[in-house]
């Protein structure tokens, strides 16, 4: 199934919108996760605790782990992941939030997105 022209690497893009009903529960869970991480250096731990205490979106990002999401998928190794959280204005009736629409408007990786003639 794989040919020399076919890349073995796949970028999986996932966008989630979550409603937080209990900020204290999310922050508390994030602080427990940080406290339980025996590999985290003390300086990084202090910074992480401060960040999740001040920003519930970052607390949530502390709890979501892409490695866990794909860790048991057979034949796949997660090589790199990046994620963060941000507070947003959300209107489910807005066309901006239509998750069924195609992302064809975005330029391909090999295009720079500039207008082309010809």
Tab-separated table of C-alpha atoms in Angstrom:
chain	number	residue	atom	x	y	z
A	1	UNK	CA	0.000	0.000	0.000
A	2	UNK	CA	2.928	2.332	0.613
A	3	UNK	CA	4.925	3.555	-2.354
A	4	UNK	CA	8.167	5.546	-2.331
A	5	UNK	CA	6.161	8.708	-3.174
A	6	UNK	CA	3.783	8.218	-0.231
A	7	UNK	CA	4.743	9.824	3.071
A	8	UNK	CA	4.366	7.779	6.205
A	9	UNK	CA	3.687	10.932	8.217
A	10	UNK	CA	0.172	12.232	8.867
A	11	UNK	CA	-0.866	15.496	10.506
A	12	UNK	CA	-4.138	15.022	12.362
A	13	UNK	CA	-5.899	18.299	13.132
A	14	UNK	CA	-8.537	18.261	15.824
A	15	UNK	CA	-10.458	21.263	17.083
A	16	UNK	CA	-12.585	20.952	20.187
A	17	UNK	CA	-14.892	23.485	21.806
A	18	UNK	CA	-15.637	22.598	25.403
A	19	UNK	CA	-17.918	24.280	27.911
A	20	UNK	CA	-16.460	24.502	31.404
A	21	UNK	CA	-19.195	24.199	34.032
A	22	UNK	CA	-16.881	24.088	37.069
A	23	UNK	CA	-13.659	26.079	36.805
A	24	UNK	CA	-12.529	25.025	40.291
A	25	UNK	CA	-12.846	21.339	39.381
A	26	UNK	CA	-10.774	21.816	36.216
A	27	UNK	CA	-8.118	23.868	38.015
A	28	UNK	CA	-7.980	21.386	40.905
A	29	UNK	CA	-7.559	18.431	38.539
A	30	UNK	CA	-4.773	20.253	36.686
A	31	UNK	CA	-2.976	21.052	39.947
A	32	UNK	CA	-3.235	17.371	40.989
A	33	UNK	CA	-1.847	16.278	37.600
A	34	UNK	CA	1.105	18.669	38.036
A	35	UNK	CA	1.718	17.497	41.618
A	36	UNK	CA	1.671	13.843	40.515
A	37	UNK	CA	4.203	14.413	37.717
A	38	UNK	CA	7.413	13.156	39.299
A	39	UNK	CA	9.477	13.998	36.206
A	40	UNK	CA	8.630	17.720	36.195
A	41	UNK	CA	11.473	19.935	37.460
A	42	UNK	CA	10.571	22.149	40.455
A	43	UNK	CA	10.977	25.416	38.520
A	44	UNK	CA	8.691	24.169	35.745
A	45	UNK	CA	6.203	22.898	38.352
A	46	UNK	CA	5.944	26.339	39.991
A	47	UNK	CA	5.375	27.976	36.588
A	48	UNK	CA	2.768	25.374	35.572
A	49	UNK	CA	0.890	25.755	38.866
A	50	UNK	CA	0.799	29.525	38.460
A	51	UNK	CA	-0.399	29.274	34.852
A	52	UNK	CA	-3.254	26.839	35.520
A	53	UNK	CA	-4.363	28.791	38.590
A	54	UNK	CA	-4.639	32.017	36.578
A	55	UNK	CA	-6.154	30.577	33.373
A	56	UNK	CA	-8.799	27.844	33.279
A	57	UNK	CA	-8.193	27.272	29.565
A	58	UNK	CA	-4.553	26.459	30.302
A	59	UNK	CA	-5.676	24.212	33.166
A	60	UNK	CA	-7.785	22.284	30.675
A	61	UNK	CA	-4.859	22.104	28.248
A	62	UNK	CA	-2.788	20.626	31.084
A	63	UNK	CA	-5.336	17.813	31.385
A	64	UNK	CA	-5.686	16.980	27.680
A	65	UNK	CA	-2.879	14.715	26.550
A	66	UNK	CA	-2.488	13.834	22.843
A	67	UNK	CA	-0.131	11.004	23.786
A	68	UNK	CA	-2.983	9.349	25.679
A	69	UNK	CA	-5.380	9.905	22.768
A	70	UNK	CA	-3.267	7.927	20.289
A	71	UNK	CA	-1.101	5.900	22.657
A	72	UNK	CA	-2.949	2.650	22.052
A	73	UNK	CA	-3.607	3.060	18.335
A	74	UNK	CA	-1.853	0.094	16.668
A	75	UNK	CA	0.850	0.883	14.133
A	76	UNK	CA	1.157	4.555	15.120
A	77	UNK	CA	3.877	6.432	16.983
A	78	UNK	CA	3.249	10.029	18.050
A	79	UNK	CA	6.360	11.960	17.063
A	80	UNK	CA	5.367	15.526	17.881
A	81	UNK	CA	2.407	17.282	19.447
A	82	UNK	CA	1.474	20.828	20.269
A	83	UNK	CA	-1.654	22.038	21.978
A	84	UNK	CA	-2.921	24.897	24.064
A	85	UNK	CA	-6.163	26.283	25.388
A	86	UNK	CA	-7.806	29.642	24.970
A	87	UNK	CA	-11.033	31.235	26.107
A	88	UNK	CA	-13.213	32.043	23.098
A	89	UNK	CA	-16.555	33.617	22.254
A	90	UNK	CA	-18.735	30.778	21.018
A	91	UNK	CA	-21.970	31.053	19.068
A	92	UNK	CA	-23.129	27.626	17.850
A	93	UNK	CA	-25.470	29.314	15.345
A	94	UNK	CA	-22.653	31.241	13.675
A	95	UNK	CA	-21.434	29.882	10.304
A	96	UNK	CA	-17.902	30.349	11.667
A	97	UNK	CA	-18.489	27.319	13.904
A	98	UNK	CA	-19.816	24.966	11.219
A	99	UNK	CA	-17.680	21.889	11.863
A	100	UNK	CA	-19.107	20.104	8.802
A	101	UNK	CA	-17.630	22.537	6.295
A	102	UNK	CA	-14.508	21.538	4.401
A	103	UNK	CA	-11.216	23.235	5.171
A	104	UNK	CA	-10.458	23.644	1.454
A	105	UNK	CA	-9.929	27.389	1.906
A	106	UNK	CA	-6.579	26.762	3.590
A	107	UNK	CA	-3.574	26.637	1.240
A	108	UNK	CA	-1.781	23.329	0.851
A	109	UNK	CA	1.591	23.002	2.600
A	110	UNK	CA	3.405	23.487	-0.710
A	111	UNK	CA	1.552	26.729	-1.500
A	112	UNK	CA	2.296	30.072	0.066
A	113	UNK	CA	-1.319	31.220	-0.131
A	114	UNK	CA	-0.489	34.184	-2.401
A	115	UNK	CA	-2.727	35.012	-5.341
A	116	UNK	CA	-1.438	33.427	-8.542
A	117	UNK	CA	-1.975	34.368	-12.157
A	118	UNK	CA	-2.120	31.798	-14.918
